[in-house]
Structure formats: C-alpha cells, structure tokens
mmCIF file of C-alpha atoms and ligand atoms in Angstrom:
data_model
loop_
_atom_site.group_PDB
_atom_site.id
_atom_site.type_symbol
_atom_site.label_atom_id
_atom_site.label_comp_id
_atom_site.label_asym_id
_atom_site.label_seq_id
_atom_site.Cartn_x
_atom_site.Cartn_y
_atom_site.Cartn_z
ATOM 1 C CA MET A 1 -4.109 27.134 -8.339
ATOM 2 C CA PRO A 2 -2.033 23.938 -7.951
ATOM 3 C CA PHE A 3 1.722 23.942 -7.619
ATOM 4 C CA SER A 4 3.325 23.653 -11.086
ATOM 5 C CA PRO A 5 5.156 20.431 -11.532
ATOM 6 C CA ALA A 6 8.755 20.424 -10.400
ATOM 7 C CA ALA A 7 11.285 20.084 -13.179
ATOM 8 C CA LYS A 8 11.742 16.409 -13.739
ATOM 9 C CA ALA A 9 14.780 14.175 -13.772
ATOM 10 C CA LEU A 10 14.565 10.963 -15.600
ATOM 11 C CA PHE A 11 13.621 8.581 -12.912
ATOM 12 C CA VAL A 12 14.266 4.897 -13.330
ATOM 13 C CA ALA A 13 12.179 2.789 -11.014
ATOM 14 C CA ALA A 14 13.612 -0.520 -11.680
ATOM 15 C CA VAL A 15 16.424 -1.096 -9.465
ATOM 16 C CA ALA A 16 17.898 -3.874 -7.473
ATOM 17 C CA LEU A 17 16.471 -4.458 -4.081
ATOM 18 C CA PRO A 18 18.417 -3.093 -1.056
ATOM 19 C CA ALA A 19 20.052 -6.055 0.621
ATOM 20 C CA VAL A 20 18.530 -6.855 3.981
ATOM 21 C CA VAL A 21 21.315 -6.445 6.637
ATOM 22 C CA LEU A 22 20.648 -8.373 9.943
ATOM 23 C CA ALA A 23 24.021 -7.281 11.637
ATOM 24 C CA SER A 24 23.699 -4.553 14.100
ATOM 25 C CA ASP A 25 26.377 -2.821 12.437
ATOM 26 C CA GLY A 26 25.616 -2.319 8.637
ATOM 27 C CA PRO A 27 23.587 0.093 6.701
ATOM 28 C CA MET A 28 20.189 0.901 8.021
ATOM 29 C CA VAL A 29 17.043 -0.917 6.717
ATOM 30 C CA PRO A 30 14.427 1.484 5.485
ATOM 31 C CA ASN A 31 10.600 1.277 5.258
ATOM 32 C CA TYR A 32 8.999 2.904 2.254
ATOM 33 C CA GLU A 33 6.512 5.801 2.091
ATOM 34 C CA VAL A 34 4.888 6.477 -1.352
ATOM 35 C CA HIS A 35 3.682 9.947 -2.137
ATOM 36 C CA LEU A 36 1.333 11.088 -4.774
ATOM 37 C CA GLN A 37 -0.288 14.416 -5.417
ATOM 38 C CA LEU A 38 -3.904 14.847 -6.172
ATOM 39 C CA ASP A 39 -5.290 17.874 -8.194
ATOM 40 C CA PRO A 40 -6.748 20.365 -5.586
ATOM 41 C CA THR A 41 -8.958 21.957 -8.150
ATOM 42 C CA VAL A 42 -10.839 18.548 -8.548
ATOM 43 C CA VAL A 43 -10.558 16.712 -5.152
ATOM 44 C CA LEU A 44 -11.367 19.755 -2.935
ATOM 45 C CA ASP A 45 -14.844 21.374 -2.546
ATOM 46 C CA SER A 46 -15.424 25.129 -2.073
ATOM 47 C CA ASP A 47 -14.602 24.652 1.603
ATOM 48 C CA TYR A 48 -11.246 23.024 0.651
ATOM 49 C CA ARG A 49 -12.406 19.642 2.089
ATOM 50 C CA LEU A 50 -12.185 16.303 0.267
ATOM 51 C CA THR A 51 -15.062 15.623 -2.015
ATOM 52 C CA THR A 52 -17.432 12.776 -1.076
ATOM 53 C CA ALA A 53 -16.171 10.772 -4.095
ATOM 54 C CA VAL A 54 -12.655 10.733 -2.723
ATOM 55 C CA ILE A 55 -13.863 9.931 0.762
ATOM 56 C CA GLU A 56 -15.878 7.060 -0.444
ATOM 57 C CA GLU A 57 -13.128 5.640 -2.737
ATOM 58 C CA PHE A 58 -10.841 5.103 0.159
ATOM 59 C CA ALA A 59 -13.481 4.294 2.894
ATOM 60 C CA MET A 60 -12.615 7.472 4.915
ATOM 61 C CA PRO A 61 -14.531 8.837 7.733
ATOM 62 C CA THR A 62 -15.706 12.367 7.249
ATOM 63 C CA THR A 63 -13.798 13.568 10.364
ATOM 64 C CA VAL A 64 -10.193 14.780 9.770
ATOM 65 C CA THR A 65 -7.299 15.034 12.238
ATOM 66 C CA LYS A 66 -5.625 18.625 12.336
ATOM 67 C CA LYS A 67 -1.914 18.732 12.558
ATOM 68 C CA ASN A 68 -0.296 22.142 12.887
ATOM 69 C CA VAL A 69 3.249 21.868 11.512
ATOM 70 C CA GLN A 70 6.189 24.230 11.542
ATOM 71 C CA TYR A 71 9.888 23.848 10.820
ATOM 72 C CA ILE A 72 12.744 25.640 12.680
ATOM 73 C CA ASP A 73 15.882 26.691 10.754
ATOM 74 C CA THR A 74 18.078 29.702 10.646
ATOM 75 C CA VAL A 75 17.080 32.623 8.186
ATOM 76 C CA ASP A 76 19.695 31.215 5.711
ATOM 77 C CA GLU A 77 18.671 27.690 6.370
ATOM 78 C CA ALA A 78 21.871 26.332 7.832
ATOM 79 C CA LEU A 79 20.276 23.109 9.046
ATOM 80 C CA ASP A 80 18.800 22.392 5.660
ATOM 81 C CA ALA A 81 22.063 22.929 3.838
ATOM 82 C CA GLN A 82 23.472 19.904 5.964
ATOM 83 C CA GLY A 83 20.498 17.846 5.150
ATOM 84 C CA TRP A 84 18.761 18.283 8.672
ATOM 85 C CA SER A 85 15.234 19.474 9.458
ATOM 86 C CA CYS A 86 13.645 20.072 12.804
ATOM 87 C CA ARG A 87 9.915 19.861 12.720
ATOM 88 C CA ILE A 88 7.398 20.636 15.500
ATOM 89 C CA ARG A 89 3.881 19.366 15.424
ATOM 90 C CA ASN A 90 0.830 19.953 17.379
ATOM 91 C CA ILE A 91 -1.669 17.020 16.701
ATOM 92 C CA GLU A 92 -5.362 17.488 17.574
ATOM 93 C CA ASN A 93 -6.189 15.706 20.778
ATOM 94 C CA GLU A 94 -2.635 14.364 21.468
ATOM 95 C CA SER A 95 -0.870 15.597 24.356
ATOM 96 C CA GLY A 96 2.412 17.378 23.982
ATOM 97 C CA PHE A 97 4.298 18.756 21.063
ATOM 98 C CA ASP A 98 5.781 16.116 18.634
ATOM 99 C CA LEU A 99 9.441 17.026 17.748
ATOM 100 C CA THR A 100 11.155 15.346 14.814
ATOM 101 C CA TYR A 101 14.824 15.650 13.834
ATOM 102 C CA LYS A 102 15.357 14.322 10.342
ATOM 103 C CA TRP A 103 18.319 14.001 8.130
ATOM 104 C CA ARG A 104 17.856 13.478 4.253
ATOM 105 C CA LEU A 105 19.803 12.355 1.390
ATOM 106 C CA ASP A 106 18.788 12.352 -2.264
ATOM 107 C CA ILE A 107 18.555 9.091 -3.887
ATOM 108 C CA ASP A 108 19.967 9.194 -7.449
ATOM 109 C CA ASN A 109 18.268 7.107 -10.266
ATOM 110 C CA GLY A 110 16.416 4.913 -7.826
ATOM 111 C CA ASP A 111 19.737 3.579 -6.377
ATOM 112 C CA ILE A 112 18.592 3.065 -2.753
ATOM 113 C CA THR A 113 21.554 0.786 -1.845
ATOM 114 C CA THR A 114 24.103 3.332 -2.569
ATOM 115 C CA ALA A 115 22.185 5.949 -0.575
ATOM 116 C CA LEU A 116 22.109 3.499 2.411
ATOM 117 C CA ASN A 117 25.776 2.969 2.021
ATOM 118 C CA THR A 118 26.553 6.672 1.804
ATOM 119 C CA ALA A 119 24.525 7.250 5.057
ATOM 120 C CA TYR A 120 26.459 4.317 6.700
ATOM 121 C CA ALA A 121 29.764 6.045 5.786
ATOM 122 C CA ASP A 122 28.279 9.185 7.453
ATOM 123 C CA GLY A 123 27.661 7.329 10.691
ATOM 124 C CA TRP A 124 24.212 5.893 10.316
ATOM 125 C CA ASN A 125 23.984 2.248 11.088
ATOM 126 C CA SER A 126 21.295 -0.304 11.798
ATOM 127 C CA GLY A 127 22.194 -0.618 15.520
ATOM 128 C CA GLN A 128 20.761 3.031 16.077
ATOM 129 C CA GLY A 129 17.452 1.821 17.205
ATOM 130 C CA ASN A 130 16.158 5.193 18.114
ATOM 131 C CA TYR A 131 16.271 6.230 14.452
ATOM 132 C CA ALA A 132 13.934 5.254 11.740
ATOM 133 C CA ALA A 133 15.117 4.994 8.013
ATOM 134 C CA GLN A 134 12.652 5.654 5.331
ATOM 135 C CA VAL A 135 12.637 6.064 1.547
ATOM 136 C CA ASP A 136 10.141 8.870 0.641
ATOM 137 C CA TRP A 137 9.085 7.754 -2.873
ATOM 138 C CA TYR A 138 7.590 10.587 -4.952
ATOM 139 C CA LEU A 139 6.308 10.387 -8.672
ATOM 140 C CA ASP A 140 9.832 11.199 -9.864
ATOM 141 C CA MET A 141 12.230 11.597 -7.133
ATOM 142 C CA GLN A 142 13.341 9.525 -3.968
ATOM 143 C CA GLU A 143 14.926 10.620 -0.676
ATOM 144 C CA LEU A 144 16.260 8.782 2.114
ATOM 145 C CA SER A 145 15.336 10.279 5.540
ATOM 146 C CA ILE A 146 16.645 9.106 8.913
ATOM 147 C CA SER A 147 14.547 10.491 11.829
ATOM 148 C CA ARG A 148 14.165 10.538 15.496
ATOM 149 C CA ASP A 149 10.996 11.732 17.476
ATOM 150 C CA TYR A 150 10.479 13.115 20.799
ATOM 151 C CA THR A 151 7.521 14.599 22.832
ATOM 152 C CA ALA A 152 7.848 17.921 24.516
ATOM 153 C CA SER A 153 5.467 19.515 26.997
ATOM 154 C CA SER A 154 2.704 21.747 25.607
ATOM 155 C CA SER A 155 1.770 23.169 28.944
ATOM 156 C CA GLY A 156 0.575 26.699 28.550
ATOM 157 C CA TYR A 157 -0.653 26.173 25.014
ATOM 158 C CA SER A 158 -4.275 25.156 23.837
ATOM 159 C CA GLY A 159 -5.871 23.565 20.691
ATOM 160 C CA THR A 160 -3.519 23.173 17.857
ATOM 161 C CA ASP A 161 -1.417 26.217 18.671
ATOM 162 C CA ASP A 162 2.378 25.703 17.764
ATOM 163 C CA PRO A 163 4.935 26.991 20.144
ATOM 164 C CA THR A 164 6.487 30.424 19.809
ATOM 165 C CA GLU A 165 9.905 31.008 18.315
ATOM 166 C CA ALA A 166 11.572 31.105 21.729
ATOM 167 C CA ASP A 167 9.909 28.099 23.206
ATOM 168 C CA SER A 168 10.507 26.108 19.703
ATOM 169 C CA ARG A 169 14.186 26.881 20.014
ATOM 170 C CA THR A 170 14.427 25.871 23.668
ATOM 171 C CA MET A 171 12.485 22.579 23.254
ATOM 172 C CA LEU A 172 14.519 21.614 20.146
ATOM 173 C CA ILE A 173 17.871 22.607 21.960
ATOM 174 C CA ASP A 174 16.895 20.756 25.096
ATOM 175 C CA ASN A 175 16.126 17.412 23.243
ATOM 176 C CA ALA A 176 18.745 17.593 20.595
ATOM 177 C CA PRO A 177 20.249 14.173 19.947
ATOM 178 C CA GLY A 178 24.077 13.864 19.420
ATOM 179 C CA MET A 179 23.851 12.775 15.856
ATOM 180 C CA PHE A 180 22.220 16.125 15.091
ATOM 181 C CA ASP A 181 24.081 18.341 17.544
ATOM 182 C CA ASP A 182 27.453 17.100 16.529
ATOM 183 C CA TRP A 183 26.920 16.654 12.756
ATOM 184 C CA VAL A 184 29.251 19.398 11.664
ATOM 185 C CA SER A 185 31.307 19.927 14.783
ATOM 186 C CA SER A 186 30.564 19.565 18.447
ATOM 187 C CA GLY A 187 27.525 21.496 19.365
ATOM 188 C CA TRP A 188 26.775 22.769 15.917
ATOM 189 C CA GLY A 189 23.138 21.835 15.829
ATOM 190 C CA THR A 190 22.145 23.579 19.015
ATOM 191 C CA THR A 191 24.224 26.662 18.193
ATOM 192 C CA GLU A 192 22.292 27.052 14.923
ATOM 193 C CA LEU A 193 19.072 26.442 16.773
ATOM 194 C CA GLU A 194 19.830 29.406 19.051
ATOM 195 C CA SER A 195 19.059 31.584 16.060
ATOM 196 C CA GLY A 196 16.313 29.357 14.576
ATOM 197 C CA VAL A 197 13.150 30.935 13.253
ATOM 198 C CA ILE A 198 9.733 29.558 12.283
ATOM 199 C CA TYR A 199 8.929 28.324 8.752
ATOM 200 C CA GLY A 200 5.186 28.022 8.916
ATOM 201 C CA PRO A 201 3.057 27.101 10.618
ATOM 202 C CA VAL A 202 0.892 25.153 8.141
ATOM 203 C CA LEU A 203 -2.441 23.746 9.634
ATOM 204 C CA THR A 204 -2.721 20.595 7.808
ATOM 205 C CA LYS A 205 -5.769 18.068 7.869
ATOM 206 C CA VAL A 206 -5.403 14.384 7.490
ATOM 207 C CA SER A 207 -7.947 11.842 6.358
ATOM 208 C CA VAL A 208 -7.252 8.170 7.044
ATOM 209 C CA GLY A 209 -8.666 5.491 4.726
ATOM 210 C CA THR A 210 -7.791 2.220 3.105
ATOM 211 C CA TRP A 211 -6.333 1.222 -0.270
ATOM 212 C CA ASN A 212 -5.088 -2.336 -1.323
ATOM 213 C CA ASP A 213 -5.468 -3.492 2.337
ATOM 214 C CA VAL A 214 -2.967 -0.755 3.732
ATOM 215 C CA GLU A 215 -3.682 2.560 5.378
ATOM 216 C CA LEU A 216 -3.982 5.379 2.813
ATOM 217 C CA ASP A 217 -3.747 8.856 4.193
ATOM 218 C CA ILE A 218 -4.651 11.964 2.427
ATOM 219 C CA GLU A 219 -3.194 15.251 3.697
ATOM 220 C CA ILE A 220 -4.225 18.807 2.745
ATOM 221 C CA TRP A 221 -1.682 21.361 3.219
ATOM 222 C CA PRO A 222 -2.580 25.124 2.739
ATOM 223 C CA ILE A 223 0.916 26.506 1.989
ATOM 224 C CA GLU A 224 1.750 30.149 1.273
ATOM 225 C CA ASN A 225 2.668 30.775 -2.358
ATOM 226 C CA SER A 226 6.174 31.764 -3.064
ATOM 227 C CA ALA A 227 5.202 35.454 -3.618
ATOM 228 C CA GLY A 228 3.426 35.588 -0.251
ATOM 229 C CA THR A 229 0.286 36.689 -1.848
ATOM 230 C CA GLY A 230 -2.056 33.802 -1.104
ATOM 231 C CA ILE A 231 -2.459 30.234 -0.331
ATOM 232 C CA ASP A 232 -2.008 27.030 -2.594
ATOM 233 C CA TYR A 233 -3.365 23.806 -1.482
ATOM 234 C CA LEU A 234 -1.145 20.681 -1.734
ATOM 235 C CA VAL A 235 -3.160 17.439 -1.464
ATOM 236 C CA GLU A 236 -1.156 14.247 -1.180
ATOM 237 C CA ALA A 237 -2.013 10.765 -0.850
ATOM 238 C CA SER A 238 0.355 8.390 0.928
ATOM 239 C CA PHE A 239 1.064 4.948 2.182
ATOM 240 C CA LYS A 240 3.573 3.095 4.060
ATOM 241 C CA THR A 241 5.130 -0.378 3.728
ATOM 242 C CA ASP A 242 8.144 -2.401 4.600
ATOM 243 C CA ASN A 243 8.040 -4.192 1.301
ATOM 244 C CA TYR A 244 10.049 -2.610 -1.634
ATOM 245 C CA THR A 245 8.084 -4.484 -4.287
ATOM 246 C CA PHE A 246 4.761 -3.440 -2.668
ATOM 247 C CA ALA A 247 5.959 0.123 -2.820
ATOM 248 C CA SER A 248 7.263 -0.149 -6.371
ATOM 249 C CA VAL A 249 4.114 -1.789 -7.867
ATOM 250 C CA GLY A 250 1.861 0.340 -5.688
ATOM 251 C CA ILE A 251 2.873 3.698 -6.817
ATOM 252 C CA THR A 252 2.010 2.790 -10.460
ATOM 253 C CA GLN A 253 -1.281 1.138 -9.327
ATOM 254 C CA LEU A 254 -2.256 4.141 -7.176
ATOM 255 C CA GLN A 255 -1.163 6.617 -9.947
ATOM 256 C CA ASP A 256 -3.300 4.557 -12.398
ATOM 257 C CA LEU A 257 -6.257 4.656 -10.086
ATOM 258 C CA LEU A 258 -5.995 8.520 -9.414
ATOM 259 C CA THR A 259 -5.609 9.031 -13.155
ATOM 260 C CA SER A 260 -8.742 7.111 -14.080
ATOM 261 C CA LYS A 261 -10.620 9.142 -11.532
ATOM 262 C CA GLY A 262 -9.281 12.408 -12.882
ATOM 263 C CA TRP A 263 -7.672 13.270 -9.628
ATOM 264 C CA PHE A 264 -3.872 12.759 -10.281
ATOM 265 C CA LEU A 265 -1.620 15.703 -10.416
ATOM 266 C CA ASP A 266 1.653 15.287 -12.316
ATOM 267 C CA ALA A 267 3.785 16.952 -9.607
ATOM 268 C CA SER A 268 6.571 15.664 -7.194
ATOM 269 C CA ASN A 269 6.877 18.071 -4.269
ATOM 270 C CA SER A 270 8.267 17.409 -0.740
ATOM 271 C CA LYS A 271 5.831 19.401 1.585
ATOM 272 C CA GLU A 272 8.720 20.386 3.848
ATOM 273 C CA ALA A 273 10.899 21.654 0.843
ATOM 274 C CA LEU A 274 7.958 23.791 -0.387
ATOM 275 C CA VAL A 275 7.377 25.292 3.094
ATOM 276 C CA LEU A 276 11.162 25.991 3.321
ATOM 277 C CA ALA A 277 11.145 27.680 -0.014
ATOM 278 C CA ASN A 278 7.870 29.574 0.287
ATOM 279 C CA TYR A 279 8.094 31.059 3.861
ATOM 280 C CA HIS A 280 10.622 33.848 4.376
ATOM 281 C CA PRO A 281 10.941 34.377 8.065
ATOM 282 C CA THR A 282 13.383 37.313 9.013
ATOM 283 C CA SER A 283 13.287 37.580 12.736
HETATM 284 C C1 NAG B 1 -10.787 15.767 19.306
HETATM 285 O O1 NAG B 1 -11.707 15.968 20.501
HETATM 286 C C2 NAG B 1 -12.921 16.566 20.211
HETATM 287 C C3 NAG B 1 -13.556 16.732 21.561
HETATM 288 O O2 NAG B 1 -13.674 15.674 22.261
HETATM 289 C C4 NAG B 1 -13.797 15.809 19.206
HETATM 290 O O3 NAG B 1 -14.964 16.542 18.932
HETATM 291 C C5 NAG B 1 -12.880 15.737 17.898
HETATM 292 O O4 NAG B 1 -13.680 14.911 17.151
HETATM 293 C C6 NAG B 1 -11.682 15.045 18.254
HETATM 294 N N1 NAG B 1 -10.895 14.947 17.001
HETATM 295 C C7 NAG B 1 -10.211 13.878 16.515
HETATM 296 C C8 NAG B 1 -9.463 13.956 15.360
HETATM 297 O O5 NAG B 1 -10.356 12.760 17.101
HETATM 298 C C1 NAG B 2 5.594 -7.774 -1.103
HETATM 299 O O1 NAG B 2 4.671 -7.307 -1.946
HETATM 300 C C2 NAG B 2 4.474 -8.154 -3.134
HETATM 301 C C3 NAG B 2 3.602 -7.324 -4.130
HETATM 302 O O2 NAG B 2 2.447 -6.931 -3.400
HETATM 303 C C4 NAG B 2 3.827 -9.310 -2.805
HETATM 304 O O3 NAG B 2 3.741 -10.213 -3.842
HETATM 305 C C5 NAG B 2 4.922 -9.997 -1.787
HETATM 306 O O4 NAG B 2 4.294 -11.302 -1.282
HETATM 307 C C6 NAG B 2 5.258 -9.209 -0.674
HETATM 308 N N1 NAG B 2 6.328 -9.789 0.288
HETATM 309 C C7 NAG B 2 6.109 -9.867 1.597
HETATM 310 C C8 NAG B 2 7.285 -10.459 2.164
HETATM 311 O O5 NAG B 2 5.173 -9.561 2.161
#
C-alpha cells in the first residue's frame, strides 16, 4: 500500500527569485532538489524493482546502487526538535561510511529568501564553504537544508552493513562540527549523541537515469509502516539543479510526464521524516 498523501497546505510556487549574494558574509546560496513520488503499486514489479517501462523512459541501466541508510537521534528525537539530523550511509562499493550532519528549516509559502535570511540570522552564511545549502522541493512543501559530509572508516564491517549503535555514536561524536555541537549550548550535539539510537536502517536502491538533459534518480525505500506490521515502499524521483527557474518549471513538467504515464503519486513525503516517524527505537 502506498503512503497516504500528507495533509496539504496551500502551496504557492510563484515567488521571487532569491537574490544571488556574492559576498562571503551574506545568506547562503542554495541549489535545488526536486522530489516527486511514484505510485509503487504501478512502477514496481513483484520483486519490488522498477518496471521496464520506467527504466526505459529515463534511459536507466538495469543495475541499481544499494545505499543502507540510518539516522541517529535520541529516543525522544532531541536533535530533530532543533532541526538537526545525523545520517549514516553505507553505499555499495564505496569505501567508508558516509556521515551527514544536516540542519533543516521549513520554507513557508515558497518564500525561499525569508528562509535564507532566517538561517543567516541563526549563524549560517555564504562563507561557510564546508556546508551546502539546498532547497528540497516537494509536490506541496519546501524545506531549506544545510549540510556537511564526512567519511568514517568502515573497517570491520562488510557489504552494505551499517554500524552498530555504539559505533554510530562514536563516529558521529568524533566528527561533530561546531555548528552542530554548539547549536543549543556548548557541547549540546555530542551530549545528545551519547544517548543516540538508530532509526532504520533502510536498505535503499537507486537507479540513475536522464530526464531533460539532467540526471534523474529514482530511489526505492522500503520503510516500516507506522504500526510496525509491515513494509511500505516509497518510490521517489529527484533531480538537482542550481537554476531556480529550471526547478520551478521542471517540477511541473516532471509531474505532467509521470501523470501521463499513470505513475504519479499525489503525496509529499520527506523520506527522513517518515523514517523518524515510523521507527520507534527504545534502547
Ligand atoms: C559492486 O561491485 C560488485 C563486485 O565487483 C559488482 O558486481 C556490482 O555490480 C557493483 N555495484 C555497483 C552499484 O557498482
Ligand atoms: C535556467 O533554466 C531556464 C528554464 O529551463 C532556462 O531558460 C535558463 O536559460 C536557465 N538559466 C541558466 C543560467 O542556466
């Protein structure tokens, strides 16, 4: 069964372009990632793989890349309450674990400029070259994310195994950047991570294709349902661009294509938010 569509806020897509700031001390300049969901009952075959029609439409190879994803937060989601998430991924055939510290802010009514200014007032500026700002653009919501990546050793692990709870805590504490660690008070982030637990893992599969001359990814996420009684498949198509207009026009064009094929799912889910909501670790 597909995820039911999230409750919808009226979303106004037509807004002013964020001003491009060239100074090193000004609001961050984001890129854009457009996310649309596909109906898993239509686009997946009985083995939960993309159908040939989808693979051919986007000129995808039949091979997929596995990414095993887990999030670390406290049992009461103290990091999430401050807009932070800590993600660990083991990507097939890449060495080391991929660590991401990400801060998020809701964008209201498509007003990206106000979100960037709010983030600037909170200490995020264009001079922070180790961080990347991105507008995650869903069917009927947008979020600003600011993230920083690290690689940690996966020595002792094999395949796409993700680290244990103890190792996850240690590697996230050891790499914690100052913006995360001192967000609430000095050492806040690492103190919370000491009691961090695993949300997930979710063994995802990514197919990489092309649409409108840009890379189009389709990810399949088997996520536990909220009752914990089974798995729901979330299938998401996404593309990235630096160009606001391309994102804005493209989300409608891609939606139209998916709709014409009968593949479109009228839902707006952040994958990370679903994992946090549906997994209930207690340790
Ligand atoms: C990973 O490596 C294995 C063994 O070389 C290979 O069979 C597989 O296709 C590779 N997977 C990807 C996504 O490159
Ligand atoms: C941005 O995308 C629009 C729509 O595809 C295109 O017309 C425009 O040339 C692009 N601008 C840049 C700077 O690439």
